[in-house]
């Protein structure tokens, strides 16, 4: 069984964008963690997680976003989620994650 790639990194001067696409679940959440760790290792001023291409995220995916947020906060790096579609936004609201993580449209 092959895993579909669900992440990519885009690096700017002070911002690293982690782009998520497709569905993030227990089968591929490791890719999200690796991408977030790579983003954190580069010590940018800000990490943005672009959710515009994401159609679904399960609890393991939410856990990886929480992991990224906590590590960024502990390192003094701003962390925000960006452009979720309606279904993913609903999941983020219900999870309570948007109460602690900044969201930009």
Short mmCIF file of N, CA and C in Angstrom, two decimals:
data_model
loop_
_atom_site.label_atom_id
_atom_site.label_comp_id
_atom_site.label_asym_id
_atom_site.label_seq_id
_atom_site.Cartn_x
_atom_site.Cartn_y
_atom_site.Cartn_z
N UNK A 1 0.85 -1.18 0.00
CA UNK A 1 0.00 0.00 0.00
C UNK A 1 0.90 1.24 0.00
N UNK A 2 0.72 2.12 -0.97
CA UNK A 2 1.56 3.31 -1.03
C UNK A 2 0.86 4.49 -0.36
N UNK A 3 1.68 5.32 0.28
CA UNK A 3 1.15 6.51 0.94
C UNK A 3 1.16 7.68 -0.03
N UNK A 4 0.08 8.39 -0.09
CA UNK A 4 0.04 9.62 -0.87
C UNK A 4 0.74 10.72 -0.08
N UNK A 5 1.55 11.52 -0.77
CA UNK A 5 2.22 12.63 -0.10
C UNK A 5 1.20 13.71 0.21
N UNK A 6 1.13 14.10 1.47
CA UNK A 6 0.13 15.09 1.89
C UNK A 6 0.75 16.39 2.36
N UNK A 7 2.08 16.49 2.32
CA UNK A 7 2.74 17.70 2.81
C UNK A 7 3.77 18.21 1.82
N UNK A 8 4.03 19.51 1.90
CA UNK A 8 5.18 20.12 1.23
C UNK A 8 5.57 21.35 2.04
N UNK A 9 6.81 21.77 1.88
CA UNK A 9 7.32 22.95 2.60
C UNK A 9 7.66 24.04 1.60
N UNK A 10 7.32 25.26 1.95
CA UNK A 10 7.69 26.43 1.16
C UNK A 10 8.42 27.37 2.11
N UNK A 11 9.65 27.70 1.77
CA UNK A 11 10.49 28.53 2.66
C UNK A 11 10.62 29.94 2.11
N UNK A 12 10.39 30.91 2.99
CA UNK A 12 10.63 32.32 2.69
C UNK A 12 11.71 32.82 3.61
N UNK A 13 11.92 34.13 3.65
CA UNK A 13 12.96 34.69 4.51
C UNK A 13 12.71 34.41 5.99
N UNK A 14 11.54 34.79 6.47
CA UNK A 14 11.21 34.61 7.89
C UNK A 14 10.03 33.69 8.13
N UNK A 15 9.49 33.12 7.04
CA UNK A 15 8.28 32.30 7.16
C UNK A 15 8.50 30.96 6.47
N UNK A 16 8.10 29.89 7.15
CA UNK A 16 8.05 28.58 6.51
C UNK A 16 6.58 28.18 6.47
N UNK A 17 6.12 27.81 5.28
CA UNK A 17 4.74 27.37 5.10
C UNK A 17 4.72 25.86 4.91
N UNK A 18 3.95 25.19 5.75
CA UNK A 18 3.72 23.75 5.62
C UNK A 18 2.38 23.61 4.92
N UNK A 19 2.39 23.06 3.73
CA UNK A 19 1.17 22.93 2.93
C UNK A 19 0.64 21.51 3.11
N UNK A 20 -0.62 21.41 3.55
CA UNK A 20 -1.28 20.11 3.69
C UNK A 20 -2.33 19.97 2.61
N UNK A 21 -2.46 18.76 2.06
CA UNK A 21 -3.47 18.54 1.02
C UNK A 21 -4.04 17.13 1.14
N UNK A 22 -5.22 16.97 0.59
CA UNK A 22 -5.87 15.66 0.63
C UNK A 22 -6.46 15.39 2.00
N UNK A 23 -6.22 14.18 2.49
CA UNK A 23 -6.74 13.77 3.79
C UNK A 23 -5.57 13.42 4.71
N UNK A 24 -5.61 13.95 5.93
CA UNK A 24 -4.60 13.61 6.93
C UNK A 24 -5.27 12.72 7.96
N UNK A 25 -4.72 11.51 8.12
CA UNK A 25 -5.27 10.56 9.08
C UNK A 25 -4.14 9.73 9.66
N UNK A 26 -4.50 8.72 10.41
CA UNK A 26 -3.51 7.91 11.13
C UNK A 26 -2.51 7.26 10.18
N UNK A 27 -2.87 7.02 8.92
CA UNK A 27 -1.98 6.37 7.98
C UNK A 27 -0.85 7.27 7.47
N UNK A 28 -1.07 8.58 7.47
CA UNK A 28 -0.05 9.48 6.92
C UNK A 28 0.32 10.64 7.84
N UNK A 29 -0.14 10.62 9.07
CA UNK A 29 0.13 11.72 9.99
C UNK A 29 1.63 11.88 10.27
N UNK A 30 2.39 10.81 10.10
CA UNK A 30 3.84 10.90 10.28
C UNK A 30 4.46 11.92 9.34
N UNK A 31 3.93 12.04 8.13
CA UNK A 31 4.43 13.04 7.18
C UNK A 31 4.23 14.45 7.72
N UNK A 32 3.11 14.67 8.39
CA UNK A 32 2.82 16.00 8.93
C UNK A 32 3.80 16.33 10.05
N UNK A 33 4.02 15.38 10.93
CA UNK A 33 4.98 15.60 12.03
C UNK A 33 6.38 15.89 11.50
N UNK A 34 6.82 15.12 10.50
CA UNK A 34 8.15 15.33 9.92
C UNK A 34 8.24 16.73 9.30
N UNK A 35 7.21 17.13 8.55
CA UNK A 35 7.22 18.46 7.92
C UNK A 35 7.25 19.56 8.98
N UNK A 36 6.48 19.39 10.06
CA UNK A 36 6.49 20.39 11.12
C UNK A 36 7.85 20.44 11.82
N UNK A 37 8.45 19.27 12.05
CA UNK A 37 9.78 19.24 12.67
C UNK A 37 10.81 19.93 11.78
N UNK A 38 10.74 19.69 10.47
CA UNK A 38 11.67 20.35 9.54
C UNK A 38 11.47 21.87 9.57
N UNK A 39 10.22 22.28 9.60
CA UNK A 39 9.93 23.72 9.66
C UNK A 39 10.49 24.31 10.95
N UNK A 40 10.31 23.64 12.07
CA UNK A 40 10.81 24.13 13.35
C UNK A 40 12.34 24.19 13.38
N UNK A 41 13.00 23.20 12.78
CA UNK A 41 14.46 23.15 12.78
C UNK A 41 15.08 24.33 12.06
N UNK A 42 14.36 24.92 11.10
CA UNK A 42 14.92 26.05 10.35
C UNK A 42 14.79 27.37 11.12
N UNK A 43 14.14 27.34 12.28
CA UNK A 43 14.02 28.51 13.17
C UNK A 43 13.50 29.77 12.47
N UNK A 44 12.37 29.66 11.77
CA UNK A 44 11.81 30.86 11.14
C UNK A 44 11.16 31.75 12.20
N UNK A 45 10.78 32.92 11.80
CA UNK A 45 10.02 33.80 12.70
C UNK A 45 8.59 33.27 12.84
N UNK A 46 8.05 32.72 11.72
CA UNK A 46 6.65 32.26 11.69
C UNK A 46 6.54 30.96 10.91
N UNK A 47 5.68 30.07 11.41
CA UNK A 47 5.28 28.87 10.67
C UNK A 47 3.80 29.01 10.35
N UNK A 48 3.47 28.86 9.08
CA UNK A 48 2.08 28.89 8.63
C UNK A 48 1.74 27.51 8.10
N UNK A 49 0.62 26.96 8.54
CA UNK A 49 0.14 25.69 8.02
C UNK A 49 -1.03 25.99 7.09
N UNK A 50 -0.80 25.83 5.79
CA UNK A 50 -1.80 26.12 4.76
C UNK A 50 -2.72 24.91 4.62
N UNK A 51 -3.98 25.11 4.97
CA UNK A 51 -4.97 24.02 4.96
C UNK A 51 -5.90 24.09 3.75
N UNK A 52 -5.63 24.98 2.81
CA UNK A 52 -6.57 25.21 1.70
C UNK A 52 -6.79 23.97 0.84
N UNK A 53 -5.82 23.08 0.76
CA UNK A 53 -5.97 21.87 -0.05
C UNK A 53 -6.36 20.65 0.75
N UNK A 54 -6.66 20.84 2.02
CA UNK A 54 -7.00 19.73 2.91
C UNK A 54 -8.50 19.49 2.90
N UNK A 55 -8.90 18.24 2.67
CA UNK A 55 -10.33 17.92 2.65
C UNK A 55 -10.81 17.26 3.94
N UNK A 56 -9.88 16.67 4.72
CA UNK A 56 -10.25 15.97 5.95
C UNK A 56 -9.03 15.88 6.86
N UNK A 57 -9.27 15.96 8.17
CA UNK A 57 -8.22 15.73 9.16
C UNK A 57 -8.84 15.01 10.35
N UNK A 58 -8.20 13.93 10.81
CA UNK A 58 -8.75 13.19 11.95
C UNK A 58 -8.03 13.62 13.24
N UNK A 59 -8.33 12.92 14.32
CA UNK A 59 -7.77 13.32 15.62
C UNK A 59 -6.26 13.20 15.66
N UNK A 60 -5.69 12.25 14.94
CA UNK A 60 -4.23 12.14 14.93
C UNK A 60 -3.61 13.35 14.21
N UNK A 61 -4.28 13.82 13.16
CA UNK A 61 -3.82 15.03 12.46
C UNK A 61 -3.92 16.25 13.34
N UNK A 62 -5.03 16.36 14.08
CA UNK A 62 -5.19 17.47 15.02
C UNK A 62 -4.09 17.43 16.08
N UNK A 63 -3.75 16.22 16.51
CA UNK A 63 -2.68 16.05 17.49
C UNK A 63 -1.35 16.54 16.95
N UNK A 64 -1.09 16.30 15.67
CA UNK A 64 0.17 16.76 15.09
C UNK A 64 0.20 18.28 14.98
N UNK A 65 -0.93 18.91 14.70
CA UNK A 65 -0.99 20.37 14.68
C UNK A 65 -0.76 20.94 16.08
N UNK A 66 -1.33 20.28 17.08
CA UNK A 66 -1.12 20.70 18.47
C UNK A 66 0.35 20.57 18.85
N UNK A 67 0.97 19.46 18.45
CA UNK A 67 2.39 19.24 18.67
C UNK A 67 3.21 20.38 18.05
N UNK A 68 2.92 20.72 16.80
CA UNK A 68 3.64 21.79 16.12
C UNK A 68 3.46 23.13 16.80
N UNK A 69 2.22 23.42 17.20
CA UNK A 69 1.93 24.67 17.90
C UNK A 69 2.72 24.76 19.21
N UNK A 70 2.69 23.69 20.00
CA UNK A 70 3.36 23.71 21.30
C UNK A 70 4.88 23.86 21.14
N UNK A 71 5.46 23.13 20.19
CA UNK A 71 6.90 23.24 19.96
C UNK A 71 7.28 24.63 19.47
N UNK A 72 6.46 25.20 18.58
CA UNK A 72 6.73 26.56 18.08
C UNK A 72 6.65 27.56 19.22
N UNK A 73 5.60 27.48 20.02
CA UNK A 73 5.42 28.39 21.15
C UNK A 73 6.60 28.31 22.10
N UNK A 74 7.04 27.09 22.40
CA UNK A 74 8.17 26.89 23.32
C UNK A 74 9.47 27.45 22.76
N UNK A 75 9.55 27.56 21.42
CA UNK A 75 10.76 28.08 20.76
C UNK A 75 10.65 29.55 20.39
N UNK A 76 9.53 30.19 20.74
CA UNK A 76 9.34 31.60 20.42
C UNK A 76 9.03 31.85 18.95
N UNK A 77 8.47 30.85 18.29
CA UNK A 77 8.12 30.96 16.87
C UNK A 77 6.60 31.11 16.75
N UNK A 78 6.15 32.12 15.99
CA UNK A 78 4.71 32.28 15.77
C UNK A 78 4.22 31.11 14.93
N UNK A 79 2.99 30.66 15.20
CA UNK A 79 2.41 29.50 14.52
C UNK A 79 0.97 29.82 14.20
N UNK A 80 0.59 29.66 12.95
CA UNK A 80 -0.81 29.91 12.63
C UNK A 80 -1.29 28.96 11.53
N UNK A 81 -2.58 28.74 11.55
CA UNK A 81 -3.25 27.94 10.53
C UNK A 81 -3.85 28.90 9.52
N UNK A 82 -3.93 28.48 8.25
CA UNK A 82 -4.41 29.39 7.21
C UNK A 82 -5.35 28.67 6.24
N UNK A 83 -6.39 29.36 5.86
CA UNK A 83 -7.29 29.05 4.76
C UNK A 83 -7.93 27.67 4.77
N UNK A 84 -8.50 27.24 5.88
CA UNK A 84 -9.18 25.93 5.85
C UNK A 84 -10.49 26.04 5.08
N UNK A 85 -10.85 24.96 4.41
CA UNK A 85 -12.16 24.89 3.77
C UNK A 85 -13.23 24.70 4.84
N UNK A 86 -14.50 24.78 4.46
CA UNK A 86 -15.59 24.70 5.44
C UNK A 86 -15.58 23.42 6.29
N UNK A 87 -15.34 22.27 5.69
CA UNK A 87 -15.37 21.01 6.45
C UNK A 87 -14.23 20.95 7.46
N UNK A 88 -13.03 21.32 7.03
CA UNK A 88 -11.88 21.30 7.94
C UNK A 88 -12.04 22.37 9.01
N UNK A 89 -12.54 23.52 8.65
CA UNK A 89 -12.77 24.57 9.63
C UNK A 89 -13.73 24.09 10.73
N UNK A 90 -14.78 23.37 10.33
CA UNK A 90 -15.74 22.84 11.29
C UNK A 90 -15.04 21.89 12.28
N UNK A 91 -14.16 21.03 11.76
CA UNK A 91 -13.42 20.11 12.62
C UNK A 91 -12.53 20.88 13.59
N UNK A 92 -11.86 21.93 13.10
CA UNK A 92 -10.99 22.74 13.95
C UNK A 92 -11.78 23.43 15.05
N UNK A 93 -12.96 23.93 14.71
CA UNK A 93 -13.81 24.60 15.71
C UNK A 93 -14.26 23.59 16.76
N UNK A 94 -14.76 22.45 16.31
CA UNK A 94 -15.26 21.43 17.25
C UNK A 94 -14.16 20.90 18.15
N UNK A 95 -12.94 20.84 17.65
CA UNK A 95 -11.82 20.32 18.44
C UNK A 95 -11.36 21.30 19.51
N UNK A 96 -11.70 22.58 19.33
CA UNK A 96 -11.22 23.61 20.26
C UNK A 96 -9.84 24.15 19.91
N UNK A 97 -9.23 23.64 18.85
CA UNK A 97 -7.88 24.07 18.49
C UNK A 97 -7.82 25.56 18.16
N UNK A 98 -8.89 26.09 17.57
CA UNK A 98 -8.88 27.50 17.20
C UNK A 98 -8.97 28.44 18.40
N UNK A 99 -9.21 27.88 19.57
CA UNK A 99 -9.21 28.70 20.78
C UNK A 99 -7.79 29.06 21.21
N UNK A 100 -6.80 28.29 20.72
CA UNK A 100 -5.41 28.56 21.10
C UNK A 100 -4.50 28.88 19.92
N UNK A 101 -4.86 28.44 18.74
CA UNK A 101 -4.02 28.66 17.56
C UNK A 101 -4.66 29.72 16.68
N UNK A 102 -3.84 30.67 16.22
CA UNK A 102 -4.32 31.75 15.37
C UNK A 102 -4.72 31.20 14.00
N UNK A 103 -5.79 31.76 13.45
CA UNK A 103 -6.27 31.39 12.12
C UNK A 103 -6.28 32.61 11.23
N UNK A 104 -5.72 32.48 10.03
CA UNK A 104 -5.81 33.56 9.05
C UNK A 104 -6.49 33.01 7.81
N UNK A 105 -7.30 33.87 7.22
CA UNK A 105 -8.06 33.44 6.03
C UNK A 105 -7.26 33.61 4.82
#
